[in-house]
Coordinates of C-alpha atoms in Angstrom, one line a residue:
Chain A
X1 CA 34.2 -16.3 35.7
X2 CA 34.4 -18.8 33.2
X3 CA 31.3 -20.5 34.7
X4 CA 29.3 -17.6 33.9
X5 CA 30.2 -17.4 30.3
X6 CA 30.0 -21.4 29.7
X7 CA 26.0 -21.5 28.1
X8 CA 26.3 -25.2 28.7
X9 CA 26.1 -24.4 32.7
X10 CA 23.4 -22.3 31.7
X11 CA 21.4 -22.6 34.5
X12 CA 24.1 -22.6 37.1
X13 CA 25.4 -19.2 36.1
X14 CA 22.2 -17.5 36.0
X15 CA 22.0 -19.1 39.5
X16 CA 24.9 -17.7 40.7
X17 CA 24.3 -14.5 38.9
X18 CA 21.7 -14.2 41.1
X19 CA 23.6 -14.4 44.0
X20 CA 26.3 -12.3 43.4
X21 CA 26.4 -10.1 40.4
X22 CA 22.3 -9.3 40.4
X23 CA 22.6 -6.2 42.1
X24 CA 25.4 -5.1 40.2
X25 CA 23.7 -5.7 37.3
X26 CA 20.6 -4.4 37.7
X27 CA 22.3 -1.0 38.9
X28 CA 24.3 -0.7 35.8
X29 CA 20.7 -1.3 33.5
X30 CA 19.2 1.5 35.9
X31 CA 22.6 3.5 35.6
X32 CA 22.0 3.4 31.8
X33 CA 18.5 4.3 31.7
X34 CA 19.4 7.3 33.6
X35 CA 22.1 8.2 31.0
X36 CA 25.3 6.6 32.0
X37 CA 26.6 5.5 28.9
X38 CA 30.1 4.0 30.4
X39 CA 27.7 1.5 32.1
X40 CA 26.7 0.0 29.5
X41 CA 30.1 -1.1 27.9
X42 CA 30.7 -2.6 31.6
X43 CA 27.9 -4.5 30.9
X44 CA 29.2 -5.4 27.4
X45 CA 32.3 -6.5 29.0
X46 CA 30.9 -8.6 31.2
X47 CA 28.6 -10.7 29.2
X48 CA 30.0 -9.8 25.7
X49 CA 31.7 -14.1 25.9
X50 CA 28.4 -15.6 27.1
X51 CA 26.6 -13.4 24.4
X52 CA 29.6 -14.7 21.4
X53 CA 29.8 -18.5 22.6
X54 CA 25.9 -18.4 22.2
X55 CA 25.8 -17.1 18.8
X56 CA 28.5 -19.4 18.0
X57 CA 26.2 -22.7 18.5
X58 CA 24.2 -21.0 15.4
X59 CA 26.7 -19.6 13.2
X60 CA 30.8 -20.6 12.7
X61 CA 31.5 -17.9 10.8
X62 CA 33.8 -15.3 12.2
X63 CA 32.1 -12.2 10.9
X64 CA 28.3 -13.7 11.1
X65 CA 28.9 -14.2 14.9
X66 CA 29.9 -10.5 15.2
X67 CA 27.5 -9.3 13.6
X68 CA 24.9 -10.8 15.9
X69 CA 27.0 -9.9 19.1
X70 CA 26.3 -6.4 18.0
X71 CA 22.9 -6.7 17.0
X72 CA 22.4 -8.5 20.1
X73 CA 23.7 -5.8 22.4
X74 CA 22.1 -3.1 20.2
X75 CA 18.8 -4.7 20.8
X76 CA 19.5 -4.9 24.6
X77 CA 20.3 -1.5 24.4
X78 CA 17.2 0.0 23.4
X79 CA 15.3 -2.7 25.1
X80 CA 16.4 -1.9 28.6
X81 CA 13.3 -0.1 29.4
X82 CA 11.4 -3.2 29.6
X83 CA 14.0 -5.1 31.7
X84 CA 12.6 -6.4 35.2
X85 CA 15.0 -7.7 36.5
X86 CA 15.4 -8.6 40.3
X87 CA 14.3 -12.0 41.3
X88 CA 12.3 -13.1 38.4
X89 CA 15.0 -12.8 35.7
X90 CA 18.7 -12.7 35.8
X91 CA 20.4 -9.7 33.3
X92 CA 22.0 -12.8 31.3
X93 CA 19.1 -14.5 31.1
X94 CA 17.2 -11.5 29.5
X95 CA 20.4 -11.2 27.1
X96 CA 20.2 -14.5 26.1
X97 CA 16.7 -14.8 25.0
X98 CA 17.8 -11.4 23.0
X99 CA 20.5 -13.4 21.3
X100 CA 19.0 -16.2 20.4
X101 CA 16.1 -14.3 18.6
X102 CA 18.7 -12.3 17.0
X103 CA 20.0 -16.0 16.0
X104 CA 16.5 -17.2 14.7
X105 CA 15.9 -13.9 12.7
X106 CA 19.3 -14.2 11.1
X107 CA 18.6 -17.9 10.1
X108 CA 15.6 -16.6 8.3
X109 CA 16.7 -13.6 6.9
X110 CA 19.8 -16.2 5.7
X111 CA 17.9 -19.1 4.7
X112 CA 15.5 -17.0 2.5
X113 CA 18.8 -15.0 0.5
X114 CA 20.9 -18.8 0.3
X115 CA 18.2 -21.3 -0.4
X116 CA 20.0 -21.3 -3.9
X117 CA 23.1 -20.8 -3.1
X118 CA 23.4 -23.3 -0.4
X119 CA 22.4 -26.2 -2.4
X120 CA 25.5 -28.9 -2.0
X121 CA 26.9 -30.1 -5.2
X122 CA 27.7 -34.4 -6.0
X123 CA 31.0 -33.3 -5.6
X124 CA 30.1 -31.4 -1.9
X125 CA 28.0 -34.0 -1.0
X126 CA 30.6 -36.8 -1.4
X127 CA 33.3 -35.0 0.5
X128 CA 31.1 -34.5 3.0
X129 CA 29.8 -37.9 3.8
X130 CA 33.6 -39.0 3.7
X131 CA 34.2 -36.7 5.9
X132 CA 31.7 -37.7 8.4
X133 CA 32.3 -41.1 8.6
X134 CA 36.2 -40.4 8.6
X135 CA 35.8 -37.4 11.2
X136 CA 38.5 -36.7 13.6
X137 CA 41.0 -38.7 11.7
X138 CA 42.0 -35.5 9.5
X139 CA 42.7 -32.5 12.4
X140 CA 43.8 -29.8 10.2
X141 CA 42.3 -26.7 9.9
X142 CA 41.5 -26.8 6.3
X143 CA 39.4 -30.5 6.7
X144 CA 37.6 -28.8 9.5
X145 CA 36.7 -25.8 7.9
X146 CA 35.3 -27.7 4.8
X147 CA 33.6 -30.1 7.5
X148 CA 31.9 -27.2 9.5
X149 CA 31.0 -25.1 5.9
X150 CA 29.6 -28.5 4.8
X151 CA 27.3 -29.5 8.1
X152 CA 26.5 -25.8 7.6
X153 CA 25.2 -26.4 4.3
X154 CA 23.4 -29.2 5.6
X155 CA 21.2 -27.8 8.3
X156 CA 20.7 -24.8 6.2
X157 CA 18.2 -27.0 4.7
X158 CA 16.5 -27.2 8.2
X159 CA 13.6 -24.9 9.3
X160 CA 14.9 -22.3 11.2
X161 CA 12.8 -23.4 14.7
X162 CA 14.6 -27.2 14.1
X163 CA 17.6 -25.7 13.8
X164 CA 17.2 -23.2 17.1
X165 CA 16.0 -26.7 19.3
X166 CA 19.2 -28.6 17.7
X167 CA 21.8 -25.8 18.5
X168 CA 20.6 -25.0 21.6
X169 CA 20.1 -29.2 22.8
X170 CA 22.5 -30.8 21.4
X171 CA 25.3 -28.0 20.4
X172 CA 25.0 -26.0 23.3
X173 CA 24.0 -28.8 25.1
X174 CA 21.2 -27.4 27.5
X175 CA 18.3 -29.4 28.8
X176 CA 14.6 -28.7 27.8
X177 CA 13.8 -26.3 30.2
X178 CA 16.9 -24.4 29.6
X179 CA 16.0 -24.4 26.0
X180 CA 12.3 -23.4 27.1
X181 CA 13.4 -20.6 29.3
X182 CA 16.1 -19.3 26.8
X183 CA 13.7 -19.5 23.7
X184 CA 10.3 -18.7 25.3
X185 CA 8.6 -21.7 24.0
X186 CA 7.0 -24.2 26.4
X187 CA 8.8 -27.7 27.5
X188 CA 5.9 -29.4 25.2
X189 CA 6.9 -27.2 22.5
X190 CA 10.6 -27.9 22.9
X191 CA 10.3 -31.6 23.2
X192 CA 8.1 -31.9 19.9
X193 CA 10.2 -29.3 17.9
X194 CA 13.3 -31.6 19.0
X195 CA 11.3 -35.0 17.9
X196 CA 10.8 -33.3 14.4
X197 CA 14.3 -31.4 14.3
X198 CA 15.8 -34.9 14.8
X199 CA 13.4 -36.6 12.1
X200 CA 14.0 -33.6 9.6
X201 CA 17.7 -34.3 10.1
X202 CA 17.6 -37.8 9.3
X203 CA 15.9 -37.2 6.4
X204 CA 18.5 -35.0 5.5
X205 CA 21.0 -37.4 6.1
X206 CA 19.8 -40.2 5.0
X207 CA 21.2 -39.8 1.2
X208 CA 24.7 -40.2 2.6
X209 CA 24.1 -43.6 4.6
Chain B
X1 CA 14.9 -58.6 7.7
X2 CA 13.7 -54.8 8.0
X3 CA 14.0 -55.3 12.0
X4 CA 17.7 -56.5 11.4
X5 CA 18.9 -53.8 9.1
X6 CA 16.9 -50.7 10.8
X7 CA 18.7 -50.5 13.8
X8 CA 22.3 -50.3 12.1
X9 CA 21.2 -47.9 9.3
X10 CA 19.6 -45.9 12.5
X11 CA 22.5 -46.1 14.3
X12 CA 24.7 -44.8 11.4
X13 CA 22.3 -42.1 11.1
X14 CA 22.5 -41.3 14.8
X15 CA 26.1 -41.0 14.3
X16 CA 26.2 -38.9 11.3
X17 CA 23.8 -36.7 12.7
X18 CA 26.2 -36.1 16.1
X19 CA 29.0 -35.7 14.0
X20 CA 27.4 -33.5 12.0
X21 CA 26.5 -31.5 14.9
X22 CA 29.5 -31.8 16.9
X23 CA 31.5 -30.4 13.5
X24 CA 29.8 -27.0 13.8
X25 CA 30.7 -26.4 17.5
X26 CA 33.6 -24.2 17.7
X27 CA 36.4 -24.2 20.5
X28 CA 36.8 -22.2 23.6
X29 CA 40.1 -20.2 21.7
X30 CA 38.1 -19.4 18.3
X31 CA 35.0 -18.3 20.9
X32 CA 37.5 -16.0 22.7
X33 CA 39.2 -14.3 19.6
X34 CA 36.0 -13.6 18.8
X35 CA 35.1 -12.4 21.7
X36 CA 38.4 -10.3 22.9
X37 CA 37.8 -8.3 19.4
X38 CA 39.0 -4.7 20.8
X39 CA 37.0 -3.1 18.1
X40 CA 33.7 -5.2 18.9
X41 CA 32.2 -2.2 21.4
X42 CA 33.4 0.2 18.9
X43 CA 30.9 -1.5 16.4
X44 CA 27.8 -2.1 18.9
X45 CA 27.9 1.8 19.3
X46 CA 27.8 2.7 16.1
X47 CA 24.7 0.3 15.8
X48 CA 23.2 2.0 18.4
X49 CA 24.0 5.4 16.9
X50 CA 22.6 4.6 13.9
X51 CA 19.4 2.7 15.3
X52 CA 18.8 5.7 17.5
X53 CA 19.1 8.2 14.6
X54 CA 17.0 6.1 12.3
X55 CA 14.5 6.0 15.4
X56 CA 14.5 9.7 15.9
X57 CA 13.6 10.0 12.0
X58 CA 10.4 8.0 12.4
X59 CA 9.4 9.5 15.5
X60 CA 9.8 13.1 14.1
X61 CA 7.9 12.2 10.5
X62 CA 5.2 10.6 13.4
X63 CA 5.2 14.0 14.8
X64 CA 4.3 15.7 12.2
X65 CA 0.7 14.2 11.8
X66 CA -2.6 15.2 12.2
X67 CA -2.2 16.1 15.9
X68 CA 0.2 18.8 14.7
X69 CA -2.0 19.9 12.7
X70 CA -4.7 20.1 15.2
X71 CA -2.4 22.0 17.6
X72 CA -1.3 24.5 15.3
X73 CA -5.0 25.3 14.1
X74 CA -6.9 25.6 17.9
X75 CA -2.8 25.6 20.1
X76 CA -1.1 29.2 20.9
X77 CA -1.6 30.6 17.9
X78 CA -5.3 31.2 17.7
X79 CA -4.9 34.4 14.8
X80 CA -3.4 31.9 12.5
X81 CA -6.4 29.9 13.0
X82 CA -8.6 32.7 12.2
X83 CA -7.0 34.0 9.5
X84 CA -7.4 30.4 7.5
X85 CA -11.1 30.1 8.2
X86 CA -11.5 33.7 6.9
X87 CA -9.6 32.9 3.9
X88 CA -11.7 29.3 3.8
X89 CA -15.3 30.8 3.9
X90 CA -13.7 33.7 1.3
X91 CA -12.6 30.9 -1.2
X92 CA -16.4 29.3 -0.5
X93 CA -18.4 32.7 -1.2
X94 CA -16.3 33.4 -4.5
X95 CA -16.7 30.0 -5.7
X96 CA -20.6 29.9 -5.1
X97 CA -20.7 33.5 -6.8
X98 CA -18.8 32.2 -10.0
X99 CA -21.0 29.0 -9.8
X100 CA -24.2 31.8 -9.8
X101 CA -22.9 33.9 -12.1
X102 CA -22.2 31.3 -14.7
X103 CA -25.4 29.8 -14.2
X104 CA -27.2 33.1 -14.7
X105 CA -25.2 34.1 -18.0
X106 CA -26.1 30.6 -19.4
X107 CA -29.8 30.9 -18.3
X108 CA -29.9 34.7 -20.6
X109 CA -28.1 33.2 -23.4
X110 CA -30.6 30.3 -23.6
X111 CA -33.1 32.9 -23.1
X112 CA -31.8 35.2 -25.9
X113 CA -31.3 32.1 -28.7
X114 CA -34.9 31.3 -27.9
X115 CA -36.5 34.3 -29.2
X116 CA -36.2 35.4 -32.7
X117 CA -33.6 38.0 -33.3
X118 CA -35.5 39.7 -35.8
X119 CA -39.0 39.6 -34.8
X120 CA -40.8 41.1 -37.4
X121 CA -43.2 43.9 -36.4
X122 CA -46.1 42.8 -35.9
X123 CA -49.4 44.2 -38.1
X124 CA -53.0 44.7 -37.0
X125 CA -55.2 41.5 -38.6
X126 CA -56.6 42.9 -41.2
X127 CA -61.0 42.8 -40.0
X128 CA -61.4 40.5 -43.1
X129 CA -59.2 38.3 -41.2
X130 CA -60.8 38.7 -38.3
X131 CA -64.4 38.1 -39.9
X132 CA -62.8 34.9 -41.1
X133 CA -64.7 31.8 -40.1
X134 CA -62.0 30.0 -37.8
X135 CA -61.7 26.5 -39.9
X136 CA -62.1 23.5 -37.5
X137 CA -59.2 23.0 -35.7
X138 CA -56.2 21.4 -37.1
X139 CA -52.6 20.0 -36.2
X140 CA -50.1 21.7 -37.9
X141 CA -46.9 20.5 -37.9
X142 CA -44.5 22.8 -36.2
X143 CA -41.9 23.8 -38.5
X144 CA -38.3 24.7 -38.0
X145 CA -35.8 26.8 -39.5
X146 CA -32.5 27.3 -38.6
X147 CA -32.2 31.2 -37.7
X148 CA -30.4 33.5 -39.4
X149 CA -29.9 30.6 -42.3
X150 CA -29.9 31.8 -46.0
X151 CA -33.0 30.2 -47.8
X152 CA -30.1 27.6 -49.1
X153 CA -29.9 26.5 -45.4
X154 CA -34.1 26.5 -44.6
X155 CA -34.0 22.4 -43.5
X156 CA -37.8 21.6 -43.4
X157 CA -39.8 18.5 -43.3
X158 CA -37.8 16.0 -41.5
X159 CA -40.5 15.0 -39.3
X160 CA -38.3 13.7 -36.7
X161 CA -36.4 17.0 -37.1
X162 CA -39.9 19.3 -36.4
X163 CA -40.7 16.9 -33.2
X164 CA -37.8 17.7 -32.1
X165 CA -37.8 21.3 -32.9
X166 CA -41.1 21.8 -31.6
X167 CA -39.6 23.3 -27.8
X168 CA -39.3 26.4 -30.1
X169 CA -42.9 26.7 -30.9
X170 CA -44.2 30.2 -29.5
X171 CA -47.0 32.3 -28.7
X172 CA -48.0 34.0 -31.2
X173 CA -49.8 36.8 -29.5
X174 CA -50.1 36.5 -25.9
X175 CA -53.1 35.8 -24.2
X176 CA -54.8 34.1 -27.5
X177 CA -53.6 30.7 -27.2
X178 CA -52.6 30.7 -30.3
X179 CA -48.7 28.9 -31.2
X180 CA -46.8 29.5 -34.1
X181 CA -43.4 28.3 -35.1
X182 CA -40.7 30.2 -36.0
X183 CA -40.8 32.4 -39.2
X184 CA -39.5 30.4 -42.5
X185 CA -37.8 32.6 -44.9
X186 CA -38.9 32.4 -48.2
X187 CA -37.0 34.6 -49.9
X188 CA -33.5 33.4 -51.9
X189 CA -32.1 36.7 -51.7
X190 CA -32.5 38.8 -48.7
X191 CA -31.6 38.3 -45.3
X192 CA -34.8 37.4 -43.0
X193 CA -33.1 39.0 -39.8
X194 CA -31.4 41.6 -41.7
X195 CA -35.7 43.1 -42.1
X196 CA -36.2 45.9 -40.3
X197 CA -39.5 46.9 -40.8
X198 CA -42.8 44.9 -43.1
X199 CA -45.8 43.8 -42.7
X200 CA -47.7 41.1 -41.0
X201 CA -50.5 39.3 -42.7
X202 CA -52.5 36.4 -41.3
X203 CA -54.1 34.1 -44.4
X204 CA -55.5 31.1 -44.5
X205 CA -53.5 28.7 -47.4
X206 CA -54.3 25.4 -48.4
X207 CA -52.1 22.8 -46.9
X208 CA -50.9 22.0 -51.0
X209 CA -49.2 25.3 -50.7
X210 CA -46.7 23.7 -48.1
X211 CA -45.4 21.5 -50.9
X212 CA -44.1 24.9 -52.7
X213 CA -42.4 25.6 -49.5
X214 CA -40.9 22.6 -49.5
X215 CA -42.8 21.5 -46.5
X216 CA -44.2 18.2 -46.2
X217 CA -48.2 17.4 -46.8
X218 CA -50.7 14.8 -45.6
X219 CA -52.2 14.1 -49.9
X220 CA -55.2 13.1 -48.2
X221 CA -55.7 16.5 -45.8
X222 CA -54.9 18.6 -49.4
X223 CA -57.9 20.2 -49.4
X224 CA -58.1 21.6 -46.0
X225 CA -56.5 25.2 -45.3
X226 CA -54.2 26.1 -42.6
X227 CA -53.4 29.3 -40.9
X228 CA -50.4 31.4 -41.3
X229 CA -48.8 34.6 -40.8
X230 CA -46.8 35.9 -43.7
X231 CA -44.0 39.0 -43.5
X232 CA -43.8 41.2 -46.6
X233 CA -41.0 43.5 -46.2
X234 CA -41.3 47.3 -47.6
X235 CA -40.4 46.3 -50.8
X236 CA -43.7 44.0 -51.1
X237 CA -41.9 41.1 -51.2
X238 CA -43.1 38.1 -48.5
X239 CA -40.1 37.5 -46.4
X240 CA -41.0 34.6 -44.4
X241 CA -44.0 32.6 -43.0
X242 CA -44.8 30.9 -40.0
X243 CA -47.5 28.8 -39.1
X244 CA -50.2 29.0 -36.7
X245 CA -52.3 26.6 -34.4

């Protein structure tokens, strides 16, 4: 089960899925078209970790990742009318490509309200590149918390399409054409929104070297 | 020496950038608290509940468009429909019958201020007028007087004034072609309109005589004589002229 909810084995679960939970899936998504509202929390239970571990390669905030768990769902919700299904896409798959537009609207909507805010100070800025070069050495929760709220800070200042090809490629780790099939984007696309992600991040970075 | 240091600062670069990325990724026990909240459900259906209401709000205030409208006016209830365009083509008579009726009342007061309001009676010519010579034609200049004005109030002689005045030249007697302005009071101490009954006189008056009226005069056409039609009222008295062409 764990398989299924690891977004890293992306591919491999939506694989499976299609071998064994397919029809179960797509008969719960007709079950709730036809009214059935106690299958849709099965489906919410069943996915509701795959759908939470992807947010989390966007957000590390507790209550940001909830609130697009349940934006995601809600979306799938009133979007099931348009689900295929069957062969062609797997029910996780489809949920997935929900989620991480619910990810990539959030960065906006976030990156528009915090441009200000999110601005690091001298102070921020020196913490955090001593923190990066001495990473791992200091394991306590406080260090890591400053560390993540920091490297947030950071790729706030990212466009929010770098930052989707850098979660989803080298945080969640898939390959391209996971990251193709989960964003709707073309391989080409993928590839030369990672080349500039990358470049966009070493310019970032490249105060603290 | 840039091909020496590139590759190091690159490489610290590369570094920084995975540690920067692997500092963000969150373990398997935060992703499953998370994940495990009991309330989490509770919240997605509230989201739903609320996205379907808001939903239901725009698709009713859709609803109520033109095609609505449409149905009601030619749907089921056809008497409604009848009723309106009876009380539509009502509103559009009524307005076009005020519309006339203004128009008509505005056309009789026009009508009304363009004749005199006390039109003197008119006299038979004497036959010594009539065996008059007519002089050779001249231009008189119409002349204007502001009815019902005390002889204070007579404005003459302005000749932009009598040019523009001039609309409210009339006939004097119909079917003779003649024109004559309006009648000039020349009295300072009755009333012009207030005459009831006189006497009509047509003369023939040198055009110096205007200058007594107040009237203006061409000094090189002095000499020449113009016609006119005085009103003497019972007492003997000339009321008021007007001049004829």
């Amino acid at each position: 089960m764990e398989q299924w909810t690891d977004i890293s084995g992306f591919a491999t679960a939506a694989a499976l899925e299609l071998i064994t939970h397919e029809a179960v899936d797509d008969e719960l998504v007709a079950a709730v078209r036809a009214g059935d509202e106690s299958a849709f929390e099965v489906l919410f239970e069943r996915h509701r970790r795959s759908v939470t571990r992807l947010a989390y390669r966007f957000f590390y905030r507790r209550d940001q990742v909830e609130d697009i768990v349940q934006e995601s769902f809600a979306n799938a919700y009133f979007a099931l009318g348009a689900y295929r299904g069957g062969q062609e896409r797997s029910f996780i798959a489809w949920l997935s490509r929900i989620t991480v537009r619910a990810c990539y609207d959030a960065l906006r909507r976030s990156r528009r309200v915090e441009s200000v805010m999110s601005e690091l100070s001298d102070e921020e800025e020196r913490s955090l590149a001593d923190k990066l070069r001495f990473s791992g050495k200091g394991s306590d929760v406080e260090s890591l918390a400053i560390s993540r709220d920091l490297a947030d800070k950071l790729l706030r200042r990212l466009d929010p399409d770098d930052r989707v090809v850098l979660s989803l490629l080298n945080v969640a780790e898939l390959s391209v054409a996971e990251t193709a099939e989960i964003t709707g984007w073309s391989v080409s696309k993928v590839k030369m929104r990672s080349h500039r992600a990358r470049k966009s991040l070493q310019r970032v970075l490249h105060r603290f070297v | 020496m840039l091909k020496i240091t590139k590759p190091s600062h690159g490489a610290e670069i590369d570094q920084l950038q995975s540690e920067l990325l692997s500092a963000v990724r969150v373990s398997d026990d935060e992703i499953e608290a998370a994940a495990s909240n009991p309330q989490l459900y509770d919240r997605v259906r509230l989201r739903i509940a609320a996205e379907r209401e808001r939903r239901d709000v725009v698709r009713s205030l859709r609803g109520r468009g033109w095609m609505d409208v449409f149905q009601s006016m030619f749907g089921p209830a056809r008497s409604t429909r009848w009723i309106l365009t009876a009380a539509s083509v009502m509103l559009i008579v009524a307005a076009g019958l005020l519309f006339w009726m203004s128009r008509q009342a505005r056309v009789v007061d026009l009508q009304s201020r363009a004749t005199p309001p006390s039109q003197p009676p008119v006299v038979q010519p004497t036959p010594k007028d009539e065996a008059t010579p007519q002089p050779p034609k001249e231009r008189v200049a119409p002349l204007v007087v502001q009815r019902g004005a005390t002889p204070e109030m007579v404005t003459v002689s302005a000749p932009k004034q009598i040019k523009k005045r001039s609309r409210s030249i009339v006939p004097s007697d119909e079917g003779s072609g003649e024109i004559a302005t309006d009648f000039i009071p020349l009295t300072f101490t009755a009333d012009v309109t207030a005459s009831e009954s006189g006497h009509l006189v047509r003369v023939r008056m040198p055009r110096s005589a205007l200058v007594a009226m107040g009237l203006p005069m061409n000094a090189e056409r002095a000499s020449e004589f113009v016609r006119a039609d005085v009103f003497y009222g019972d007492d003997g008295l000339a009321r008021s002229i007007r001049f004829i062409q």
